[in-house]
mmCIF file of C-alpha atoms in Angstrom:
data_model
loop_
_atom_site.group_PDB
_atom_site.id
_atom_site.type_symbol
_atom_site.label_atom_id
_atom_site.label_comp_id
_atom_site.label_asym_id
_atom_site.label_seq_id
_atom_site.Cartn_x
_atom_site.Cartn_y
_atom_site.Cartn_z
ATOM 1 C CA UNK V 123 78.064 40.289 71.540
ATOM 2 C CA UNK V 124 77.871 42.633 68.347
ATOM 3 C CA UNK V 125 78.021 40.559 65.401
ATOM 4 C CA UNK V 126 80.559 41.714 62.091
ATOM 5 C CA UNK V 127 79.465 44.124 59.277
ATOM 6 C CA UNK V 128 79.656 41.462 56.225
ATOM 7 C CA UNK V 129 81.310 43.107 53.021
ATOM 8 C CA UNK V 130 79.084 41.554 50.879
ATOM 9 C CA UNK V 131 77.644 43.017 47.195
ATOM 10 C CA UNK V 132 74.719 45.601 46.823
ATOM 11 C CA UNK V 133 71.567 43.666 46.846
ATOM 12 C CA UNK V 134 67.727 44.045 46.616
ATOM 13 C CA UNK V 135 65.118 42.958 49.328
ATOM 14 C CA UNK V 136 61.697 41.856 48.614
ATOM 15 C CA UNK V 137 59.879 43.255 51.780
ATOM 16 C CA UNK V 138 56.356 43.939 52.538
ATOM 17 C CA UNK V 139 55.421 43.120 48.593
ATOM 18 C CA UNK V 140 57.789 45.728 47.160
ATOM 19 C CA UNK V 141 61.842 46.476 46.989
ATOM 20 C CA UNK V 142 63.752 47.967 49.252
ATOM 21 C CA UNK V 143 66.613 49.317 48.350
ATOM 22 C CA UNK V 144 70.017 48.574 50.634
ATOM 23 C CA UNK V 145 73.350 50.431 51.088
ATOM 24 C CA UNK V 146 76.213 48.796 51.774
ATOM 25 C CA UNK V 147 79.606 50.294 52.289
ATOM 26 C CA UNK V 148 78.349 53.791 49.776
ATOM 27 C CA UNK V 149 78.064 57.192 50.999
ATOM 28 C CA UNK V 150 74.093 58.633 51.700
ATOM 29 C CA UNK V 151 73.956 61.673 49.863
ATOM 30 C CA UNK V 152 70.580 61.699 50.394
ATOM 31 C CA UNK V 153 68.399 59.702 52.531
ATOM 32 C CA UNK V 154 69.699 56.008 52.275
ATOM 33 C CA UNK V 155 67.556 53.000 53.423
ATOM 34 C CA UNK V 156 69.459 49.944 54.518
ATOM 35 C CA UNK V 157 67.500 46.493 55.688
ATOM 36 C CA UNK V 158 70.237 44.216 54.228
ATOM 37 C CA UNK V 159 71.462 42.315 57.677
ATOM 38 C CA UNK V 160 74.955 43.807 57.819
ATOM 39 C CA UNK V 161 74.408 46.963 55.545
ATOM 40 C CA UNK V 162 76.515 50.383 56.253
ATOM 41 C CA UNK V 163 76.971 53.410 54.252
ATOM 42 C CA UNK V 164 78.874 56.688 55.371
ATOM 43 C CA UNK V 165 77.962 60.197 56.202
ATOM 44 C CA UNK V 166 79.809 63.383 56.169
ATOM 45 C CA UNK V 167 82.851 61.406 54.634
ATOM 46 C CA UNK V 168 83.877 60.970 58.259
ATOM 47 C CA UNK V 169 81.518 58.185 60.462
ATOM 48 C CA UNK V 170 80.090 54.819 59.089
ATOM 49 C CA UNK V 171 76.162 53.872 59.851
ATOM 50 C CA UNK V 172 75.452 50.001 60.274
ATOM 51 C CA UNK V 173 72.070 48.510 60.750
ATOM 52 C CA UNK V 174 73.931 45.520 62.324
ATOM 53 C CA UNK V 175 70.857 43.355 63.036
ATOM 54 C CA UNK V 176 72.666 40.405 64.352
ATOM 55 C CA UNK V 177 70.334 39.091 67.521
ATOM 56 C CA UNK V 178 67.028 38.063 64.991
ATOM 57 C CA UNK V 179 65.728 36.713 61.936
ATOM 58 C CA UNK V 180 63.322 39.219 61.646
ATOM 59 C CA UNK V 181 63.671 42.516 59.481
ATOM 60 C CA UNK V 182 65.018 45.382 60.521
ATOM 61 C CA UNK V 183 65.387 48.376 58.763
ATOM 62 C CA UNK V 184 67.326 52.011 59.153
ATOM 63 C CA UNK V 185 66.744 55.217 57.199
ATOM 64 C CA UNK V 186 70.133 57.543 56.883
ATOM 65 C CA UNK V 187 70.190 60.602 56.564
ATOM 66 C CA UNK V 188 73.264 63.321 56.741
ATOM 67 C CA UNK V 189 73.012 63.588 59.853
ATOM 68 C CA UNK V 190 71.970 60.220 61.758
ATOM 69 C CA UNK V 191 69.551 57.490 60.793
ATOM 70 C CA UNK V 192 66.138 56.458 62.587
ATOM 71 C CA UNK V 193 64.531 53.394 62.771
ATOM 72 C CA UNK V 194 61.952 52.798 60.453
ATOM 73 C CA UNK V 195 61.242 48.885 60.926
ATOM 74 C CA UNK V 196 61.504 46.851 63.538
ATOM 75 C CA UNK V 197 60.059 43.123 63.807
ATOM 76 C CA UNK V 198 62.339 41.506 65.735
ATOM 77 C CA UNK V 199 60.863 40.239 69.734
ATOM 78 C CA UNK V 200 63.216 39.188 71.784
ATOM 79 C CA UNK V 201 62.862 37.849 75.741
ATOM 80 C CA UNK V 202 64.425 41.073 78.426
ATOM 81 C CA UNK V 203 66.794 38.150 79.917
ATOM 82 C CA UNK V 204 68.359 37.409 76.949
ATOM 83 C CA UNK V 205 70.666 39.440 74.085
ATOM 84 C CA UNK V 206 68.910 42.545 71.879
ATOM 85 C CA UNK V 207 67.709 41.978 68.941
ATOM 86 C CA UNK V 208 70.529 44.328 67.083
ATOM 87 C CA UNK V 209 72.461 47.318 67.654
ATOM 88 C CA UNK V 210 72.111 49.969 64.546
ATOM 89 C CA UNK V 211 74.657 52.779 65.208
ATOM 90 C CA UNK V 212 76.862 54.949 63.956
ATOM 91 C CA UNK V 213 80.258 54.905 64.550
ATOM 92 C CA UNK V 214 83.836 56.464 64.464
ATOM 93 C CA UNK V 215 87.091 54.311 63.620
ATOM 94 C CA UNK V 216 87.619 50.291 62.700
ATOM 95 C CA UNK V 217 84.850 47.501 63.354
ATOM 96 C CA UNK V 218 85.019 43.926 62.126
ATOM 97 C CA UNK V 219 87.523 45.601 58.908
ATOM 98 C CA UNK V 220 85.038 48.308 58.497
ATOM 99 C CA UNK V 221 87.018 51.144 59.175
ATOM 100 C CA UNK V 222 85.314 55.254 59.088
ATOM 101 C CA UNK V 223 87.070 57.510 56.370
ATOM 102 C CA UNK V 224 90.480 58.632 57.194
ATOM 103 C CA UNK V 225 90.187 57.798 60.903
ATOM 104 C CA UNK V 226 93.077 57.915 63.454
ATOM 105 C CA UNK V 227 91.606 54.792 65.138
ATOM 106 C CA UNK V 228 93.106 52.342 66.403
ATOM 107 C CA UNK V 229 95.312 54.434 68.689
ATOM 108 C CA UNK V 230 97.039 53.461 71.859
ATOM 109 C CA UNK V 231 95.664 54.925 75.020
ATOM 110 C CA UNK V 232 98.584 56.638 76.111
ATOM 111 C CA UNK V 233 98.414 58.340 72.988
ATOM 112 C CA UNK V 234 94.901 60.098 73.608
ATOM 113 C CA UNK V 235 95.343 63.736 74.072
ATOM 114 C CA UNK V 236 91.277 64.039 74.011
ATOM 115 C CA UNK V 237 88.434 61.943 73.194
ATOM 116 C CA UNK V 238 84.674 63.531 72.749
ATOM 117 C CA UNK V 239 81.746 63.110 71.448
ATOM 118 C CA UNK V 240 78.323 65.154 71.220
ATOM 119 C CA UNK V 241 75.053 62.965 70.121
ATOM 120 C CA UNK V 242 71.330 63.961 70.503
ATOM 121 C CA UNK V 243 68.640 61.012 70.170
ATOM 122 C CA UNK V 244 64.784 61.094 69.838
ATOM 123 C CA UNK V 245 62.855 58.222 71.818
ATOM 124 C CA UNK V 246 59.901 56.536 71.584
ATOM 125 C CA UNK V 247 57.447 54.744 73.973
ATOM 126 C CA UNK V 248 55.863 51.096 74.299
ATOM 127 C CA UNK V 249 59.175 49.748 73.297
ATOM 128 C CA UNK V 250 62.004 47.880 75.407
ATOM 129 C CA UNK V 251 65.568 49.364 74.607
ATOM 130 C CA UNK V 252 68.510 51.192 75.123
ATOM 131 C CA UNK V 253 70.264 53.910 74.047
ATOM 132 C CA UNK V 254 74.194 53.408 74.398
ATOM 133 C CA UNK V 255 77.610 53.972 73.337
ATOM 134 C CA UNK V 256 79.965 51.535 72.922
ATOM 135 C CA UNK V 257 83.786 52.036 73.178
ATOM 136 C CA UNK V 258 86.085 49.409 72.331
ATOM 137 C CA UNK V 259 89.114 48.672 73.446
ATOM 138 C CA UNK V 260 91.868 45.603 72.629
ATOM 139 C CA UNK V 261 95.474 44.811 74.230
ATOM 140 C CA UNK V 262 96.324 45.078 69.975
ATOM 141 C CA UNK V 263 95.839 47.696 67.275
ATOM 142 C CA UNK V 264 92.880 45.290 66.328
ATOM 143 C CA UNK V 265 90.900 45.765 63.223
ATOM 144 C CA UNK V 266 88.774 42.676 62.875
ATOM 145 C CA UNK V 267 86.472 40.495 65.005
ATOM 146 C CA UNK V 268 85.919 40.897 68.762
ATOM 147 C CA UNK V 269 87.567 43.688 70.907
ATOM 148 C CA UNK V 270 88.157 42.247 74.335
ATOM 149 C CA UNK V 271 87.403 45.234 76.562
ATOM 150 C CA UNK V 272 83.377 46.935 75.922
ATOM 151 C CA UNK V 273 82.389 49.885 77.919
ATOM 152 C CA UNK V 274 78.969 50.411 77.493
ATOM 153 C CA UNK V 275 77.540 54.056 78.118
ATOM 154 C CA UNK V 276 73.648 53.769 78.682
ATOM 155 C CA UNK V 277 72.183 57.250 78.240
ATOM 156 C CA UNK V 278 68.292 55.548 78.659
ATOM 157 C CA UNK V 279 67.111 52.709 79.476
ATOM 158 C CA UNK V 280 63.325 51.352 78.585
ATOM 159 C CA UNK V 281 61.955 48.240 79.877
ATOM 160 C CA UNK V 282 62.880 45.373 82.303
ATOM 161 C CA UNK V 283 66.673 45.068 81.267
ATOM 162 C CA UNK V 284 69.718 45.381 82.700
ATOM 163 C CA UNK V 285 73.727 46.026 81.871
ATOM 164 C CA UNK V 286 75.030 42.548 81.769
ATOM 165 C CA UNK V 287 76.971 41.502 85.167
ATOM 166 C CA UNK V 288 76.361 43.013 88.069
ATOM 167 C CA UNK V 289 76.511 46.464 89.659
ATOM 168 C CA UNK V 290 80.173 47.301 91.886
ATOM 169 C CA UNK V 291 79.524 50.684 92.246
ATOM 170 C CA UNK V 292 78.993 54.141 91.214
ATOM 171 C CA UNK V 293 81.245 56.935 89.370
ATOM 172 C CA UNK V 294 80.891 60.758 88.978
ATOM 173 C CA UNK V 295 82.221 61.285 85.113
ATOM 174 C CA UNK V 296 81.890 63.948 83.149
ATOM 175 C CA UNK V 297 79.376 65.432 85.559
ATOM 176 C CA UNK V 298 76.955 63.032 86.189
ATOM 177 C CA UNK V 299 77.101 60.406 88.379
ATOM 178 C CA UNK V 300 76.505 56.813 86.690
ATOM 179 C CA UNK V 301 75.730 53.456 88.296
ATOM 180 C CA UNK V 302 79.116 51.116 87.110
ATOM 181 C CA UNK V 303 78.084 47.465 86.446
ATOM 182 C CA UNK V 304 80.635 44.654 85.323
ATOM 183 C CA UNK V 305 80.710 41.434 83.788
ATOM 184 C CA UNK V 306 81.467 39.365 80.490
ATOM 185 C CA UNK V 307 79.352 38.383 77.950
ATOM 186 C CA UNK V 308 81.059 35.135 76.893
ATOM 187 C CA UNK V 309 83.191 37.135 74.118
ATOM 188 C CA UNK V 310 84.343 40.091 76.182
ATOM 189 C CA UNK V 311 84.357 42.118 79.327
ATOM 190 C CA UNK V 312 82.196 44.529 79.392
ATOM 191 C CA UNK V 313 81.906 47.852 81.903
ATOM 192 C CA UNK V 314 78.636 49.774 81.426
ATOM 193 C CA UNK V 315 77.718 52.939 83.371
ATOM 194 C CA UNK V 316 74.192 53.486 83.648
ATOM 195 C CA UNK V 317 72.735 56.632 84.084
ATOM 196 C CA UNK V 318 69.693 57.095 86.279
ATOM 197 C CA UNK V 319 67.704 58.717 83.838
ATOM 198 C CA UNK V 320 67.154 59.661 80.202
ATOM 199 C CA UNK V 321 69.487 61.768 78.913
ATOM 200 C CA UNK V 322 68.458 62.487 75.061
ATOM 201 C CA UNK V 323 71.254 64.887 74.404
ATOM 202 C CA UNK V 324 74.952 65.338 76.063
ATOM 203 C CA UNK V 325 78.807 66.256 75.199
ATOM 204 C CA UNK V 326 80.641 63.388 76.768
ATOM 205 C CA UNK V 327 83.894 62.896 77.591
ATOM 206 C CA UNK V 328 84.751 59.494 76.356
ATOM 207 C CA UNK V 329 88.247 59.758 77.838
ATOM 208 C CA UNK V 330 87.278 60.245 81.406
ATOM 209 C CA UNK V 331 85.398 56.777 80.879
ATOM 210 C CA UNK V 332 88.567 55.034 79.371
ATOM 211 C CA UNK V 333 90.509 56.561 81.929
ATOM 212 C CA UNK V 334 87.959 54.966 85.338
ATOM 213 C CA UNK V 335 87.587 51.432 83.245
ATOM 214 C CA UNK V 336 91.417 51.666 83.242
ATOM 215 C CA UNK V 337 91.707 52.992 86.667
ATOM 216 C CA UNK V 338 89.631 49.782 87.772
ATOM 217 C CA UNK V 339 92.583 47.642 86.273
ATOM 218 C CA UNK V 340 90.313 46.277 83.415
ATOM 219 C CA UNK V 341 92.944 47.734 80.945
ATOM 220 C CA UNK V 342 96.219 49.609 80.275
ATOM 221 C CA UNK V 343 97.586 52.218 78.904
ATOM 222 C CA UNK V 344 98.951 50.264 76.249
ATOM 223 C CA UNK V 345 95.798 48.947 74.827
ATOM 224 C CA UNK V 346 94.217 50.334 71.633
ATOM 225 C CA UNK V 347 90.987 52.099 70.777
ATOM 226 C CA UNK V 348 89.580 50.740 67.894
ATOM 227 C CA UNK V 349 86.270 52.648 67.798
ATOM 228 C CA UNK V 350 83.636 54.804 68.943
ATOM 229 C CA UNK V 351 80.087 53.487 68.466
ATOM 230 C CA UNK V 352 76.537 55.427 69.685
ATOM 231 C CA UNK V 353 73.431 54.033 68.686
ATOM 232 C CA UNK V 354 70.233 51.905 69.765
ATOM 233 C CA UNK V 355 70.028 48.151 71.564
ATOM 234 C CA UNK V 356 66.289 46.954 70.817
ATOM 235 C CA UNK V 357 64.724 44.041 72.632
ATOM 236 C CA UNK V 358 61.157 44.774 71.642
ATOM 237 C CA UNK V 359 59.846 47.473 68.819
ATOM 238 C CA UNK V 360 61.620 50.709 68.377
ATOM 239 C CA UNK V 361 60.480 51.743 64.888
ATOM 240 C CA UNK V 362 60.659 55.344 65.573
ATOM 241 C CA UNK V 363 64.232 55.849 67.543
ATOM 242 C CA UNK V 364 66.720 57.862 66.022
ATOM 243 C CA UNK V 365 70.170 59.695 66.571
ATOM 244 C CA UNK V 366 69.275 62.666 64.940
ATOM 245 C CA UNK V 367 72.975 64.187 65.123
ATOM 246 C CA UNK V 368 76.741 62.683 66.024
ATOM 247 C CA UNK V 369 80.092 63.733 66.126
ATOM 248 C CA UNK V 370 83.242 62.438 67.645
ATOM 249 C CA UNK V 371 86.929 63.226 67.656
ATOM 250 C CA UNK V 372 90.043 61.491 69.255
ATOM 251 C CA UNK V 373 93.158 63.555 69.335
ATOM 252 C CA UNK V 374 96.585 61.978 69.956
ATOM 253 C CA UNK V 375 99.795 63.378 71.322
ATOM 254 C CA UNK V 376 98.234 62.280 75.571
ATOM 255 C CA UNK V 377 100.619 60.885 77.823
ATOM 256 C CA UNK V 378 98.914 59.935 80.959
ATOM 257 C CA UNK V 379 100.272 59.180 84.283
ATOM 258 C CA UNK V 380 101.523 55.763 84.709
ATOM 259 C CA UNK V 381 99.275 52.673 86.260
ATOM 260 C CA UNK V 382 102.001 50.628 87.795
ATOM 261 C CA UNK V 383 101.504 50.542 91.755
ATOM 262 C CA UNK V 384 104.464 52.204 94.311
ATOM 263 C CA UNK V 385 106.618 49.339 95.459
ATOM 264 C CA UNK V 386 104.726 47.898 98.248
ATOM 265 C CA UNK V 387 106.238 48.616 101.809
ATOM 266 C CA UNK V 388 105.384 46.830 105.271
ATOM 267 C CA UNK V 389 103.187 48.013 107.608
ATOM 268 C CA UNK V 390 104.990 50.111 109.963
ATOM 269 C CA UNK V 391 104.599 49.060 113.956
ATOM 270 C CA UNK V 392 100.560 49.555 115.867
ATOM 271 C CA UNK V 393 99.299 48.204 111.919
ATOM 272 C CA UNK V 394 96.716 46.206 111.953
ATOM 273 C CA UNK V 395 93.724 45.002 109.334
ATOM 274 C CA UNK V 396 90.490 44.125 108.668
ATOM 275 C CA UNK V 397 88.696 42.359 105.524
ATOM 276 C CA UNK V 398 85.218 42.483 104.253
ATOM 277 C CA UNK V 399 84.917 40.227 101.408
ATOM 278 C CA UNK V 400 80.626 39.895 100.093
ATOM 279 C CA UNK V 401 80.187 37.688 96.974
ATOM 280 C CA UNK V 402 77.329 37.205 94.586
ATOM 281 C CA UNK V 403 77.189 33.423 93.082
ATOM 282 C CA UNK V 404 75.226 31.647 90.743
ATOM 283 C CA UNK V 405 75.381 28.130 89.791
ATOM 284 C CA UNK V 406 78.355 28.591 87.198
ATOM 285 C CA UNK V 407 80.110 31.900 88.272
ATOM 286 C CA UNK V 408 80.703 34.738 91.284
ATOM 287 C CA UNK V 409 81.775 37.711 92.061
ATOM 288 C CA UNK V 410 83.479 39.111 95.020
ATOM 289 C CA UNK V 411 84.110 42.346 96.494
ATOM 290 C CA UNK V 412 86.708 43.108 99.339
ATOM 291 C CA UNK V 413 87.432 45.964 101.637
ATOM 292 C CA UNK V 414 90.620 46.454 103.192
ATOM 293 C CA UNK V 415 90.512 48.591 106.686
ATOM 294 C CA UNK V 416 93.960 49.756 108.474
ATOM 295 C CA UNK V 417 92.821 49.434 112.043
ATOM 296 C CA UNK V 418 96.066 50.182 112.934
ATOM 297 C CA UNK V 419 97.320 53.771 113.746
ATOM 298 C CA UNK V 420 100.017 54.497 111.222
ATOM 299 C CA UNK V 421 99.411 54.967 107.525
ATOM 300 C CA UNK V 422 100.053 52.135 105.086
ATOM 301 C CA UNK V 423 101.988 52.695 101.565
ATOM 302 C CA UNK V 424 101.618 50.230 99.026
ATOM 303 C CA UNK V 425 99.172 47.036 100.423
ATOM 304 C CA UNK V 426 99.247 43.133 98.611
ATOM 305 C CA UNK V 427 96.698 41.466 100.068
ATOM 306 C CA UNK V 428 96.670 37.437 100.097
ATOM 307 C CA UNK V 429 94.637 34.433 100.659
ATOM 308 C CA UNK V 430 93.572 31.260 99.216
ATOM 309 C CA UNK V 431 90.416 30.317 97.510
ATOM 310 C CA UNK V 432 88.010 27.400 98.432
ATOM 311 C CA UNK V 433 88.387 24.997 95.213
ATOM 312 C CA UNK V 434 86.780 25.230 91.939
ATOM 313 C CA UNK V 435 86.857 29.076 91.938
ATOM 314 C CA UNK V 436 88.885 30.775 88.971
ATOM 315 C CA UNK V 437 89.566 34.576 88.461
ATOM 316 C CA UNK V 438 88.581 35.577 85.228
ATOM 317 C CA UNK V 439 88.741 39.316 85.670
ATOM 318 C CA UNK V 440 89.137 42.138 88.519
ATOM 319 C CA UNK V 441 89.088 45.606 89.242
ATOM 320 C CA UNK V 442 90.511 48.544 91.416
ATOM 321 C CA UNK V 443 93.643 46.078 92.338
ATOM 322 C CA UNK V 444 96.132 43.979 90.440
ATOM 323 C CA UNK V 445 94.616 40.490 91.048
ATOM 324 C CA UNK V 446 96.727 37.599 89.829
ATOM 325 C CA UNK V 447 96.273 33.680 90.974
ATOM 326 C CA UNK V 448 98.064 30.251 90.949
ATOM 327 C CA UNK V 449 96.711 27.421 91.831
ATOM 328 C CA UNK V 450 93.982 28.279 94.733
ATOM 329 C CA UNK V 451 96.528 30.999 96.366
ATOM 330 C CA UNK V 452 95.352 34.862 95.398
ATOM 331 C CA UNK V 453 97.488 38.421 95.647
ATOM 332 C CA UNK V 454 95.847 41.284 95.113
ATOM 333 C CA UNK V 455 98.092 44.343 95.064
ATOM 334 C CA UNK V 456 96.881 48.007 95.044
ATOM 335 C CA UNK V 457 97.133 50.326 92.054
ATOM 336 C CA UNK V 458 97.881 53.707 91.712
ATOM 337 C CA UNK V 459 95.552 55.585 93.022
ATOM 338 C CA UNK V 460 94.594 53.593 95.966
ATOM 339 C CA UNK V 461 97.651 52.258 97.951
ATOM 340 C CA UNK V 462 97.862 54.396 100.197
ATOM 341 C CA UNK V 463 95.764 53.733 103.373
ATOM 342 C CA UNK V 464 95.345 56.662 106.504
ATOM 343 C CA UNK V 465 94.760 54.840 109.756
ATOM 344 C CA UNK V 466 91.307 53.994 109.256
ATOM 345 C CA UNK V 467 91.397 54.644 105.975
ATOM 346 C CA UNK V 468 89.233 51.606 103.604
ATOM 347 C CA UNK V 469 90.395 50.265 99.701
ATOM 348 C CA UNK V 470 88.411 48.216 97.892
ATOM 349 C CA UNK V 471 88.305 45.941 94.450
ATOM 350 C CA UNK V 472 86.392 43.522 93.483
ATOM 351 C CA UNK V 473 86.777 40.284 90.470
ATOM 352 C CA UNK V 474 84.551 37.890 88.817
ATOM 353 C CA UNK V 475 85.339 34.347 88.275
ATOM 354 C CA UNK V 476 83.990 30.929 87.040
ATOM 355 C CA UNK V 477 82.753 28.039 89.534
ATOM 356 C CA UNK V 478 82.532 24.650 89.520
ATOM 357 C CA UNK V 479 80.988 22.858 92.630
ATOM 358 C CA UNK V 480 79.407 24.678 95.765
ATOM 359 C CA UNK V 481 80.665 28.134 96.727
ATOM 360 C CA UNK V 482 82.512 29.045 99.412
ATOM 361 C CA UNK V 483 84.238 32.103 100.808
ATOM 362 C CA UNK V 484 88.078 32.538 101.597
ATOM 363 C CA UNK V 485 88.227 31.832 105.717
ATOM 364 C CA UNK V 486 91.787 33.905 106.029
ATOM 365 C CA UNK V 487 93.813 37.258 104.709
ATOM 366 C CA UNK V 488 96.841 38.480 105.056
ATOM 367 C CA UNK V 489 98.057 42.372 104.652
ATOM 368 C CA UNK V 490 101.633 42.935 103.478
ATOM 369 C CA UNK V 491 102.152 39.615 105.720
ATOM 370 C CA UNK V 492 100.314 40.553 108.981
ATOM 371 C CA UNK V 493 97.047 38.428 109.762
ATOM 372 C CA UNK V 494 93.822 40.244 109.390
ATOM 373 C CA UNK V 495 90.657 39.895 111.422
ATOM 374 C CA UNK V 496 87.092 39.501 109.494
ATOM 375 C CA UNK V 497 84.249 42.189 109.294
#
């Protein structure tokens, strides 16, 4: 979880036997040095630059220039299966009350016309990192604390650590293809797409993200974007990595098509169904995905999907298919995009939930009411 900028008054550190100077909440004319914990300044009257060392005691320091910032000190050690140690970046709109100069943000997704962003970094070696953006995203036009949707872009990724969650796919976006991972970190959900190699330079389209996170039913469009955030996640060193130029810009005036599924219709006669349904579990937690096969030789329009979960399993979150439960009976009903299903023809969405006890997996389904056999 990223911890708040503080507003607090400019201060002096005693570091390393002499004073370093700290920013917080100016504008960097010139090259700006900032160690204090929760320090900003702006740039170009348009994007804010936090050091935002919240994971360690240790010091941390950023240099900012008009441009970007680097990192100049980095003490902080922490273990690969645990949090960073911070996560300096720069960043466009409102975060924890900190809000960029005369930004837009937030703005409701059905508002967005266009959202992009161009950002080149400069890495370094022998340290464990990443390098990621951060969009946020919150049913509210929030301006304080904790967002409750994170996608996490991850343009590199050093060392032995890992989006948190677990992997549920992959996505072509923007022209790449990324590996899609999903989970929560006990604050938020978070969907990260991870790209399969360094990329120290690109022109993203943050919009076609927003747009697959809410295509996998993790929002609407009536949440807000609060902000746009590209910077560094260190877990061991990094003195030396930098985002040497940013820029972002979200235009309003979008309307894009509606989420809400076609009114579900039964299968016509010769349907028939299958359902593959693989979980992951751990001691406290699962996830599950499902398949859905027509088997049957005429086309299905509009599938719900229900069964009934072993007990002490809860559904925290889901993707790819409305997925609502009471009590230990689930229905999971198709979005948009995916209802319709061509003899043959496979849909599939997955969801994460808590557990309490052994794990177990459903034993039956039903599809739009008609039994379905196992595979």
């Amino acid at each position: 979880m990223k911890r708040p900028l503080r507003a607090l008054a400019a201060a002096a550190l005693l570091a390393a036997g002499s004073i370093v100077a700290v920013a917080l909440g100016g504008t960097a004319s010139a090259d700006t040095q900032i160690c204090e914990q929760y320090g900003s300044t702006t740039i170009q009257g348009r994007y804010v630059v936090q050091n935002n060392r919240w994971g360690t005691t240790a010091q941390q320091c950023i240099n900012v220039t008009g441009s970007g910032f680097e990192i100049t000190t980095q003490n902080g050690s922490n273990p690969t299966n645990g949090a960073p140690t911070a996560y300096p970046s720069i960043f466009l709109g409102c975060h924890y009350t900190n809000c960029s100069p005369g930004t837009n943000l937030p703005i409701q997704v059905s508002q967005i016309s266009s959202a992009t962003s161009s950002i080149a970094y400069r890495y370094v070696s022998n340290a464990v990192y990443n390098a990621s953006y951060d969009i946020w995203l919150d049913p509210s036009p929030k301006r304080d604390g904790v967002n409750q949707m994170e996608i996490m872009i991850w343009l590199n990724r050093q060392g032995s650590i890992q989006p948190i969650g677990s992997p549920v796919g992959t996505a072509t976006i923007d022209g790449r293809s990324w590996e899609v991972w999903r989970g929560n970190n006990g604050g938020n959900n978070v969907i990260s797409y991870l790209a399969p190699s360094a990329i120290s330079s690109a022109n993203l389209n943050l919009l076609a993200f927003i747009n697959d996170t809410r295509n996998r039913g993790a929002i609407t469009n009536s949440w807000y974007l609060t902000s746009i955030q590209a910077g560094f996640e260190p877990w061991q060193g990094g003195a030396g990595l930098a985002v040497t130029s940013f820029s972002a810009a979200v235009n309003g005036g979008g309307n894009p098509p509606p989420t809400t599924a076609p009114p579900t219709t039964p299968p016509p006669g010769g349907a028939g169904c299958a359902v593959k349904y693989t979980p992951n579990s751990w001691s406290n937690g699962f996830t599950a995905d499902v398949q859905i096969t027509n088997t049957g030789s005429s086309p299905i329009n509009g599938w719900t999907l229900a069964y009934t979960l072993p007990a002490g399993q809860q559904i925290t979150s889901s993707w790819n298919a409305t997925v609502s439960q009471s009590g230990s009976a689930v229905t999971a009903r198709n979005i948009s995009w995916n209802g319709s299903l061509a003899p043959g023809g496979t849909a599939s969405f997955g969801y994460q939930g808590t557990l309490s006890g052994a794990y177990a997996s459903p034993t039956s389904f039903t599809l739009n009411g008609t039994a379905c056999s196992r595979s």
